């Protein structure tokens, strides 16, 4: 019985070695990251339990580190491993986006922004600053909290764009509610920022709103 249990525990690793990572299920891949189980659950049971608790891999891996620390069965070591995995994904996408033309690779940009904002409990406003070839210079969070005309200051956006020698930019922020539909405040802020940046010959290409599993482009709606 002990030998059989040990064989089952090692199965994901053996399966990866013989068939490659694409052959593994999500619970099996997660089990490899977790490495060990916890009291009352072996590693496969723990992996399946976590996926069920978080309603899938995306929500689990995009949950804030502080929240993961409080989840039964994880603890500091496992929570840190999962958070590190998410950060590696972010950095891979960041490198991919940084080397590409935003206009010709919009899906990479959307994936990167989704990872950047996913799991945040408060609204954050960021700018994706671009050079003359529409390549990423930087993604910087400039404001936090409920976004309105009082909290988003055009002069700060203009100042940072000039400091980075940006030729254009994409405005982006999240809606923690999960609904990416733009509010009237979002529309007003977009127009205000666009007008301010036009004075210094910097173009606003889009304003993207990140919801739960979805990103809305205000440019595609004709709102930029």
Coordinates of N, CA and C in Angstrom, one line a residue:
X1 N 0.8 -1.2 0.0 CA 0.0 0.0 0.0 C 0.9 1.3 0.0
X2 N 1.9 1.3 0.8 CA 2.8 2.4 0.9 C 3.5 2.7 -0.4
X3 N 3.9 1.5 -1.1 CA 4.6 1.7 -2.3 C 3.7 2.2 -3.4
X4 N 2.4 1.8 -3.4 CA 1.4 2.2 -4.3 C 1.2 3.7 -4.2
X5 N 1.0 4.2 -2.9 CA 0.8 5.6 -2.6 C 1.9 6.4 -3.1
X6 N 3.2 5.9 -2.9 CA 4.3 6.7 -3.3 C 4.4 6.8 -4.8
X7 N 4.0 5.7 -5.5 CA 4.0 5.7 -6.9 C 3.0 6.7 -7.5
X8 N 1.8 6.8 -6.8 CA 0.8 7.8 -7.3 C 1.3 9.2 -7.1
X9 N 2.0 9.5 -6.0 CA 2.5 10.8 -5.7 C 3.5 11.2 -6.7
X10 N 4.3 10.3 -7.2 CA 5.4 10.6 -8.1 C 4.9 10.6 -9.6
X11 N 3.7 10.2 -9.8 CA 3.2 10.1 -11.2 C 3.3 11.3 -12.0
X12 N 2.9 12.5 -11.5 CA 3.1 13.7 -12.3 C 4.5 14.0 -12.8
X13 N 5.5 13.8 -11.9 CA 6.8 14.0 -12.3 C 7.3 13.0 -13.4
X14 N 6.9 11.7 -13.2 CA 7.2 10.6 -14.1 C 6.5 10.9 -15.5
X15 N 5.3 11.4 -15.4 CA 4.6 11.6 -16.6 C 5.2 12.8 -17.4
X16 N 5.7 13.8 -16.7 CA 6.4 14.9 -17.4 C 7.6 14.5 -18.0
X17 N 8.4 13.6 -17.3 CA 9.7 13.1 -17.9 C 9.5 12.3 -19.1
X18 N 8.4 11.5 -19.2 CA 8.2 10.6 -20.3 C 7.4 11.2 -21.4
X19 N 6.5 12.2 -21.1 CA 5.6 12.7 -22.1 C 5.6 14.2 -22.3
X20 N 6.3 14.9 -21.5 CA 6.4 16.3 -21.6 C 5.4 17.1 -20.8
X21 N 5.6 18.4 -20.5 CA 4.6 19.1 -19.6 C 3.2 19.3 -20.2
X22 N 3.1 19.3 -21.5 CA 1.8 19.5 -22.1 C 0.8 18.4 -21.9
X23 N 1.4 17.2 -21.5 CA 0.6 16.0 -21.3 C -0.1 16.0 -19.9
X24 N 0.4 16.9 -19.0 CA -0.1 16.9 -17.6 C -1.4 17.7 -17.5
X25 N -2.3 17.3 -16.6 CA -3.5 18.1 -16.3 C -3.1 19.2 -15.4
X26 N -4.0 20.2 -15.2 CA -3.7 21.3 -14.3 C -3.5 20.8 -12.9
X27 N -4.2 19.9 -12.3 CA -3.9 19.4 -10.9 C -2.5 18.8 -10.9
X28 N -2.1 18.1 -11.9 CA -0.8 17.5 -11.9 C 0.3 18.5 -12.0
X29 N 0.2 19.5 -12.8 CA 1.2 20.6 -12.9 C 1.2 21.4 -11.6
X30 N 0.1 21.6 -11.0 CA 0.1 22.3 -9.7 C 0.7 21.5 -8.6
X31 N 0.5 20.2 -8.7 CA 1.1 19.3 -7.7 C 2.7 19.3 -7.8
X32 N 3.2 19.5 -9.0 CA 4.6 19.6 -9.1 C 5.2 20.9 -8.5
X33 N 4.4 21.9 -8.6 CA 4.8 23.2 -7.9 C 4.7 23.1 -6.4
X34 N 3.7 22.4 -5.9 CA 3.5 22.3 -4.5 C 4.5 21.4 -3.8
X35 N 4.8 20.3 -4.6 CA 5.8 19.3 -4.2 C 5.3 18.3 -3.1
X36 N 4.7 18.8 -2.0 CA 4.2 18.0 -1.0 C 2.8 18.4 -0.6
X37 N 2.1 17.5 0.1 CA 0.7 17.7 0.5 C 0.7 18.4 1.9
X38 N -0.4 18.3 2.6 CA -0.5 18.9 3.9 C -1.2 17.9 4.8
X39 N -1.5 18.2 6.0 CA -2.1 17.3 6.9 C -3.5 16.9 6.4
X40 N -3.7 15.6 6.2 CA -5.0 15.1 5.7 C -5.1 15.0 4.2
X41 N -4.2 15.6 3.5 CA -4.3 15.5 2.0 C -2.9 15.3 1.4
X42 N -2.8 14.3 0.4 CA -1.6 14.2 -0.3 C -1.5 15.3 -1.3
X43 N -0.4 15.4 -2.1 CA -0.2 16.6 -2.9 C -1.2 16.7 -4.1
X44 N -1.6 15.6 -4.6 CA -2.6 15.6 -5.7 C -4.0 16.1 -5.1
X45 N -4.3 15.6 -3.9 CA -5.6 16.0 -3.3 C -5.6 17.5 -3.0
X46 N -4.4 18.0 -2.5 CA -4.3 19.4 -2.2 C -4.4 20.2 -3.5
X47 N -3.8 19.8 -4.5 CA -3.8 20.5 -5.8 C -5.3 20.6 -6.3
X48 N -6.0 19.5 -6.3 CA -7.4 19.5 -6.7 C -8.3 20.3 -5.9
X49 N -8.0 20.3 -4.5 CA -8.8 21.1 -3.6 C -8.6 22.6 -3.9
X50 N -7.3 23.0 -4.1 CA -7.1 24.4 -4.3 C -7.7 24.9 -5.6
X51 N -7.7 24.1 -6.7 CA -8.3 24.5 -8.0 C -9.8 24.6 -7.8
X52 N -10.4 23.7 -7.0 CA -11.8 23.8 -6.8 C -12.2 25.0 -5.9
X53 N -11.4 25.3 -4.9 CA -11.6 26.4 -4.0 C -11.5 27.8 -4.7
X54 N -10.6 27.9 -5.7 CA -10.3 29.1 -6.4 C -11.0 29.2 -7.7
X55 N -11.8 28.1 -8.0 CA -12.6 28.1 -9.3 C -11.6 28.1 -10.5
X56 N -10.5 27.4 -10.4 CA -9.6 27.3 -11.6 C -8.2 27.9 -11.3
X57 N -7.4 27.6 -12.3 CA -5.9 28.0 -12.1 C -5.7 29.5 -12.2
X58 N -6.5 30.2 -13.0 CA -6.2 31.6 -13.2 C -6.4 32.4 -11.9
X59 N -7.5 32.1 -11.2 CA -7.8 32.9 -10.0 C -6.8 32.5 -8.9
X60 N -6.4 31.2 -8.9 CA -5.4 30.8 -7.9 C -4.1 31.5 -8.1
X61 N -3.6 31.5 -9.3 CA -2.2 32.0 -9.6 C -2.2 33.5 -9.6
X62 N -3.4 34.2 -9.7 CA -3.4 35.6 -9.7 C -3.9 36.2 -8.4
X63 N -4.0 35.4 -7.4 CA -4.4 35.8 -6.0 C -3.2 36.5 -5.4
X64 N -3.5 37.6 -4.7 CA -2.4 38.3 -4.0 C -1.7 37.4 -3.0
X65 N -0.4 37.6 -2.8 CA 0.4 36.8 -1.9 C -0.1 36.7 -0.5
X66 N -0.6 37.9 0.0 CA -1.1 37.9 1.4 C -2.3 37.0 1.6
X67 N -3.1 36.9 0.5 CA -4.3 36.0 0.6 C -3.9 34.6 0.6
X68 N -2.9 34.3 -0.3 CA -2.5 32.9 -0.4 C -1.9 32.4 0.9
X69 N -1.3 33.3 1.6 CA -0.7 32.9 2.9 C -1.7 32.4 3.9
X70 N -2.9 32.9 3.8 CA -4.0 32.5 4.7 C -4.8 31.3 4.3
X71 N -4.5 30.7 3.2 CA -5.3 29.6 2.7 C -4.8 28.3 3.4
X72 N -5.8 27.6 3.9 CA -5.5 26.3 4.6 C -4.8 25.4 3.6
X73 N -3.7 24.8 4.0 CA -3.0 23.8 3.2 C -1.8 24.4 2.5
X74 N -1.7 25.7 2.4 CA -0.5 26.3 1.7 C 0.6 26.7 2.7
X75 N 0.4 27.7 3.5 CA 1.5 28.1 4.3 C 2.5 29.0 3.6
X76 N 3.4 29.6 4.3 CA 4.4 30.5 3.7 C 5.2 30.0 2.5
X77 N 5.7 28.7 2.6 CA 6.6 28.2 1.6 C 5.8 28.0 0.3
X78 N 4.7 27.3 0.4 CA 3.9 27.0 -0.8 C 3.3 28.3 -1.5
X79 N 2.8 29.2 -0.6 CA 2.3 30.5 -1.1 C 3.4 31.2 -1.9
X80 N 4.6 31.2 -1.3 CA 5.7 31.9 -2.0 C 6.0 31.3 -3.3
X81 N 6.0 29.9 -3.4 CA 6.2 29.2 -4.7 C 5.2 29.6 -5.7
X82 N 4.0 29.7 -5.4 CA 2.9 30.1 -6.3 C 3.1 31.5 -6.8
X83 N 3.4 32.4 -5.8 CA 3.5 33.8 -6.1 C 4.7 34.0 -7.1
X84 N 5.8 33.3 -6.8 CA 7.0 33.4 -7.7 C 6.7 32.9 -9.1
X85 N 5.8 31.9 -9.2 CA 5.4 31.4 -10.5 C 4.7 32.4 -11.3
X86 N 3.8 33.1 -10.6 CA 3.0 34.2 -11.3 C 3.9 35.3 -11.7
X87 N 4.9 35.7 -10.8 CA 5.8 36.8 -11.2 C 6.7 36.4 -12.4
X88 N 7.1 35.1 -12.5 CA 7.8 34.7 -13.7 C 7.0 34.8 -14.9
X89 N 5.7 34.5 -14.8 CA 4.8 34.6 -16.0 C 4.7 36.1 -16.4
X90 N 4.6 36.9 -15.4 CA 4.5 38.4 -15.7 C 5.8 38.8 -16.5
X91 N 6.9 38.4 -16.0 CA 8.2 38.8 -16.6 C 8.4 38.3 -18.0
X92 N 8.0 37.1 -18.2 CA 8.1 36.5 -19.5 C 7.2 37.3 -20.5
X93 N 6.0 37.6 -20.1 CA 5.1 38.5 -20.9 C 5.7 39.9 -21.1
X94 N 6.3 40.4 -20.0 CA 6.8 41.8 -20.1 C 8.0 41.8 -21.2
X95 N 8.8 40.8 -21.2 CA 9.9 40.7 -22.1 C 9.3 40.6 -23.6
X96 N 8.3 39.8 -23.7 CA 7.7 39.5 -25.0 C 7.1 40.8 -25.5
X97 N 6.4 41.5 -24.6 CA 5.7 42.8 -25.0 C 6.8 43.9 -25.3
X98 N 7.8 43.9 -24.5 CA 8.8 44.9 -24.7 C 9.6 44.8 -26.0
X99 N 9.6 43.6 -26.6 CA 10.4 43.4 -27.8 C 9.5 43.5 -29.0
X100 N 8.2 43.7 -28.8 CA 7.3 43.7 -29.9 C 6.6 45.1 -30.2
X101 N 6.0 45.2 -31.3 CA 5.2 46.4 -31.7 C 3.8 46.2 -31.1
X102 N 3.4 47.1 -30.2 CA 2.1 47.0 -29.5 C 1.0 46.9 -30.5
X103 N 1.1 47.6 -31.6 CA 0.0 47.7 -32.6 C -0.2 46.3 -33.3
X104 N 1.0 45.6 -33.6 CA 0.9 44.4 -34.3 C 0.8 43.1 -33.4
X105 N 0.9 43.3 -32.1 CA 0.7 42.2 -31.2 C -0.2 42.5 -30.0
X106 N -1.4 42.9 -30.3 CA -2.3 43.4 -29.2 C -2.6 42.3 -28.2
X107 N -2.6 41.0 -28.6 CA -3.0 40.0 -27.6 C -1.9 39.8 -26.5
X108 N -0.7 39.9 -26.9 CA 0.4 39.9 -25.9 C 0.2 41.0 -24.9
X109 N -0.2 42.2 -25.4 CA -0.4 43.3 -24.5 C -1.5 43.1 -23.5
X110 N -2.6 42.5 -24.1 CA -3.8 42.2 -23.2 C -3.4 41.2 -22.1
X111 N -2.7 40.2 -22.5 CA -2.3 39.1 -21.6 C -1.4 39.7 -20.5
X112 N -0.5 40.6 -20.9 CA 0.4 41.2 -19.9 C -0.4 42.1 -18.9
X113 N -1.3 42.9 -19.4 CA -2.1 43.8 -18.6 C -3.0 43.0 -17.7
X114 N -3.6 41.9 -18.2 CA -4.4 41.0 -17.4 C -3.7 40.5 -16.2
X115 N -2.4 40.0 -16.4 CA -1.6 39.5 -15.3 C -1.2 40.6 -14.4
X116 N -0.9 41.8 -14.9 CA -0.5 42.9 -14.1 C -1.5 43.3 -13.1
X117 N -2.8 43.4 -13.5 CA -3.9 43.9 -12.7 C -4.6 42.8 -11.9
X118 N -4.5 41.5 -12.4 CA -5.4 40.5 -11.8 C -5.2 40.4 -10.3
X119 N -6.3 40.2 -9.6 CA -6.3 40.0 -8.2 C -6.2 41.2 -7.3
X120 N -6.1 42.4 -7.9 CA -6.0 43.6 -7.1 C -7.3 44.0 -6.6
X121 N -7.4 44.4 -5.3 CA -8.6 44.7 -4.6 C -9.0 46.2 -4.7
X122 N -8.1 47.0 -5.1 CA -8.3 48.4 -5.3 C -8.0 48.8 -6.7
X123 N -8.7 49.9 -7.1 CA -8.4 50.4 -8.5 C -7.0 51.0 -8.6
X124 N -6.3 50.7 -9.7 CA -5.0 51.2 -10.0 C -5.0 51.8 -11.4
X125 N -4.4 52.9 -11.6 CA -4.3 53.5 -12.9 C -2.8 53.5 -13.3
X126 N -2.6 53.0 -14.5 CA -1.2 52.8 -15.0 C -1.1 53.4 -16.4
X127 N 0.1 53.6 -16.9 CA 0.3 54.0 -18.2 C 1.4 53.1 -18.9
X128 N 1.1 52.6 -20.1 CA 2.1 51.8 -20.8 C 2.7 52.8 -21.8
X129 N 3.9 53.2 -21.5 CA 4.6 54.3 -22.2 C 5.3 53.6 -23.4
X130 N 5.2 54.2 -24.6 CA 5.7 53.6 -25.9 C 6.7 54.6 -26.6
X131 N 7.6 54.0 -27.3 CA 8.5 54.8 -28.1 C 7.9 55.1 -29.5
X132 N 8.7 55.6 -30.4 CA 8.2 56.0 -31.7 C 7.8 54.8 -32.6
X133 N 8.3 53.6 -32.2 CA 8.0 52.4 -32.9 C 7.0 51.6 -32.2
X134 N 6.3 52.2 -31.3 CA 5.3 51.5 -30.5 C 5.8 50.4 -29.6
X135 N 7.0 50.4 -29.2 CA 7.6 49.4 -28.3 C 7.5 50.0 -26.9
X136 N 7.4 49.0 -26.0 CA 7.2 49.4 -24.6 C 8.5 50.0 -24.0
X137 N 8.3 51.2 -23.4 CA 9.4 51.7 -22.6 C 9.2 51.3 -21.1
X138 N 8.0 51.4 -20.6 CA 7.7 51.1 -19.2 C 6.2 51.0 -19.0
X139 N 5.8 50.2 -18.0 CA 4.5 50.2 -17.5 C 4.6 50.6 -16.1
X140 N 4.0 51.8 -15.8 CA 4.1 52.4 -14.5 C 2.7 52.7 -13.9
X141 N 2.5 52.3 -12.6 CA 1.3 52.6 -11.9 C 1.5 54.0 -11.3
X142 N 0.5 54.9 -11.6 CA 0.7 56.3 -11.2 C -0.3 56.7 -10.1
X143 N -1.5 56.1 -10.1 CA -2.5 56.4 -9.1 C -3.2 55.2 -8.6
X144 N -3.7 55.3 -7.3 CA -4.4 54.2 -6.7 C -5.7 54.7 -6.0
X145 N -6.7 53.8 -5.8 CA -7.9 54.2 -5.2 C -9.0 54.5 -6.2
X146 N -10.1 55.0 -5.7 CA -11.2 55.3 -6.6 C -10.8 56.4 -7.6
X147 N -11.0 56.1 -8.9 CA -10.5 57.0 -9.9 C -11.5 58.0 -10.3
X148 N -11.2 59.3 -10.2 CA -12.0 60.4 -10.7 C -11.1 61.5 -11.0
X149 N -11.7 62.6 -11.4 CA -10.9 63.8 -11.8 C -10.0 64.3 -10.7
X150 N -10.4 64.1 -9.5 CA -9.6 64.6 -8.4 C -8.4 63.7 -8.1
X151 N -8.4 62.4 -8.4 CA -7.3 61.6 -8.1 C -6.3 61.3 -9.2
X152 N -6.8 61.5 -10.5 CA -5.9 61.3 -11.6 C -5.5 62.7 -12.2
X153 N -4.2 63.0 -12.0 CA -3.7 64.3 -12.3 C -3.0 64.3 -13.7
X154 N -3.5 65.0 -14.7 CA -2.9 65.1 -16.0 C -1.4 65.5 -15.9
X155 N -1.1 66.4 -15.1 CA 0.3 66.9 -15.0 C 1.3 65.8 -14.7
X156 N 0.8 64.9 -13.8 CA 1.7 63.8 -13.4 C 1.9 62.8 -14.6
X157 N 0.9 62.6 -15.3 CA 1.0 61.7 -16.5 C 1.9 62.4 -17.5
X158 N 1.7 63.6 -17.8 CA 2.5 64.4 -18.8 C 4.0 64.4 -18.3
X159 N 4.2 64.7 -17.1 CA 5.5 64.7 -16.5 C 6.3 63.4 -16.7
X160 N 5.6 62.3 -16.4 CA 6.3 61.0 -16.5 C 6.5 60.6 -18.0
X161 N 5.6 61.0 -18.9 CA 5.7 60.7 -20.3 C 6.9 61.5 -20.9
X162 N 7.1 62.7 -20.5 CA 8.2 63.5 -21.0 C 9.5 63.0 -20.4
X163 N 9.5 62.6 -19.1 CA 10.7 62.0 -18.5 C 11.2 60.8 -19.2
X164 N 10.2 60.0 -19.7 CA 10.6 58.7 -20.4 C 10.8 58.9 -21.9
X165 N 10.6 60.1 -22.3 CA 10.7 60.4 -23.8 C 9.7 59.6 -24.6
X166 N 8.5 59.4 -24.1 CA 7.5 58.6 -24.7 C 6.9 59.4 -25.9
X167 N 6.6 58.6 -27.0 CA 6.0 59.2 -28.2 C 4.5 59.0 -28.1
X168 N 4.1 58.0 -27.4 CA 2.6 57.7 -27.3 C 2.5 56.8 -26.0
X169 N 1.2 56.5 -25.7 CA 1.0 55.7 -24.5 C -0.4 55.1 -24.5
X170 N -0.6 54.1 -23.7 CA -1.9 53.4 -23.5 C -2.2 53.6 -22.0
X171 N -3.4 54.2 -21.8 CA -3.9 54.3 -20.4 C -4.5 53.0 -20.0
X172 N -4.4 52.6 -18.8 CA -5.0 51.4 -18.4 C -5.3 51.4 -16.9
X173 N -6.5 50.8 -16.5 CA -6.8 50.7 -15.1 C -7.7 49.5 -14.9
X174 N -7.9 49.1 -13.7 CA -8.7 47.9 -13.4 C -10.0 48.3 -12.8
X175 N -11.0 47.4 -12.9 CA -12.2 47.5 -12.2 C -12.3 46.3 -11.3
X176 N -12.0 46.4 -10.0 CA -12.1 45.2 -9.1 C -13.4 44.5 -9.1
X177 N -14.5 45.2 -9.5 CA -15.8 44.6 -9.5 C -15.9 43.5 -10.6
X178 N -14.9 43.5 -11.5 CA -14.9 42.5 -12.6 C -15.6 43.0 -13.8
X179 N -16.4 44.0 -13.8 CA -17.1 44.5 -15.0 C -16.2 45.6 -15.6
X180 N -15.8 45.4 -16.9 CA -14.9 46.3 -17.5 C -15.6 47.5 -18.2
X181 N -16.9 47.6 -18.1 CA -17.6 48.7 -18.8 C -17.1 50.0 -18.3
X182 N -16.8 51.0 -19.2 CA -16.3 52.3 -18.8 C -17.4 53.1 -18.1
X183 N -17.1 53.8 -17.0 CA -18.0 54.7 -16.4 C -17.9 56.1 -17.0
X184 N -18.8 57.0 -16.6 CA -18.7 58.3 -17.1 C -17.4 59.0 -16.7
X185 N -17.0 58.6 -15.4 CA -15.7 59.2 -14.9 C -14.6 58.7 -15.8
X186 N -14.6 57.4 -16.2 CA -13.5 56.9 -17.1 C -13.5 57.7 -18.4
X187 N -14.6 58.0 -18.9 CA -14.7 58.7 -20.2 C -14.2 60.1 -20.1
X188 N -14.6 60.8 -19.0 CA -14.1 62.1 -18.7 C -12.6 62.2 -18.5
X189 N -12.1 61.3 -17.7 CA -10.6 61.2 -17.5 C -9.8 61.0 -18.7
X190 N -10.3 60.1 -19.6 CA -9.7 59.8 -20.8 C -9.6 61.1 -21.7
X191 N -10.7 61.8 -21.8 CA -10.7 63.0 -22.7 C -9.7 64.1 -22.1
X192 N -9.8 64.2 -20.8 CA -8.9 65.2 -20.1 C -7.4 64.9 -20.3
X193 N -7.1 63.6 -20.2 CA -5.7 63.2 -20.3 C -5.2 63.3 -21.8
X194 N -6.1 63.0 -22.7 CA -5.8 63.1 -24.1 C -5.6 64.5 -24.5
X195 N -6.4 65.4 -24.0 CA -6.2 66.8 -24.3 C -4.9 67.4 -23.8
X196 N -4.6 67.0 -22.5 CA -3.3 67.4 -21.9 C -2.1 66.9 -22.6
X197 N -2.1 65.7 -23.1 CA -1.0 65.0 -23.7 C -0.8 65.6 -25.2
X198 N -1.9 65.9 -25.8 CA -1.8 66.5 -27.2 C -1.0 67.8 -27.2
X199 N -1.0 68.5 -26.1 CA -0.3 69.8 -26.0 C 1.2 69.6 -26.1
X200 N 1.6 68.4 -25.7 CA 3.1 68.1 -25.8 C 3.4 67.0 -26.8
X201 N 2.4 66.9 -27.8 CA 2.6 66.0 -28.9 C 2.8 64.5 -28.6
X202 N 2.1 64.1 -27.5 CA 2.1 62.7 -27.1 C 0.7 62.1 -27.4
X203 N 0.7 61.0 -28.1 CA -0.6 60.5 -28.5 C -1.1 59.4 -27.5
X204 N -2.4 59.5 -27.2 CA -3.1 58.4 -26.4 C -3.7 57.4 -27.4
X205 N -3.1 56.2 -27.4 CA -3.6 55.2 -28.4 C -4.9 54.5 -27.9
X206 N -5.0 54.3 -26.6 CA -6.1 53.6 -26.1 C -6.2 53.8 -24.6
X207 N -7.3 53.4 -24.1 CA -7.5 53.3 -22.6 C -8.2 51.9 -22.4
X208 N -7.4 51.0 -21.8 CA -7.9 49.7 -21.6 C -8.3 49.5 -20.1
X209 N -9.5 48.9 -20.0 CA -10.0 48.6 -18.7 C -10.0 47.1 -18.4
X210 N -9.4 46.7 -17.3 CA -9.2 45.3 -17.0 C -10.3 44.8 -16.1
X211 N -11.1 43.9 -16.5 CA -12.1 43.3 -15.6 C -11.7 41.9 -15.3
X212 N -12.6 41.0 -14.9 CA -12.4 39.7 -14.5 C -12.3 38.8 -15.8
X213 N -11.1 38.5 -16.3 CA -11.0 37.7 -17.4 C -11.3 38.4 -18.7
X214 N -11.4 39.7 -18.7 CA -11.7 40.4 -19.9 C -11.1 41.8 -19.9
X215 N -10.7 42.3 -21.0 CA -10.1 43.6 -21.1 C -10.9 44.4 -22.2
X216 N -11.4 45.6 -21.8 CA -12.2 46.4 -22.8 C -11.3 47.5 -23.3
X217 N -11.4 47.7 -24.6 CA -10.6 48.7 -25.3 C -11.6 49.9 -25.6
X218 N -11.3 51.0 -24.9 CA -12.1 52.2 -25.2 C -11.9 52.8 -26.6
X219 N -10.8 52.5 -27.2 CA -10.5 53.0 -28.5 C -11.4 52.2 -29.5
X220 N -11.6 50.9 -29.2 CA -12.5 50.1 -30.1 C -14.0 50.5 -30.0
X221 N -14.3 51.2 -28.8 CA -15.6 51.7 -28.6 C -15.8 53.1 -29.2
X222 N -14.7 53.7 -29.7 CA -14.8 55.0 -30.2 C -14.7 56.1 -29.1
X223 N -14.2 55.7 -28.0 CA -14.2 56.6 -26.8 C -12.8 57.3 -26.5
X224 N -11.9 57.1 -27.4 CA -10.6 57.7 -27.3 C -10.3 58.6 -28.5

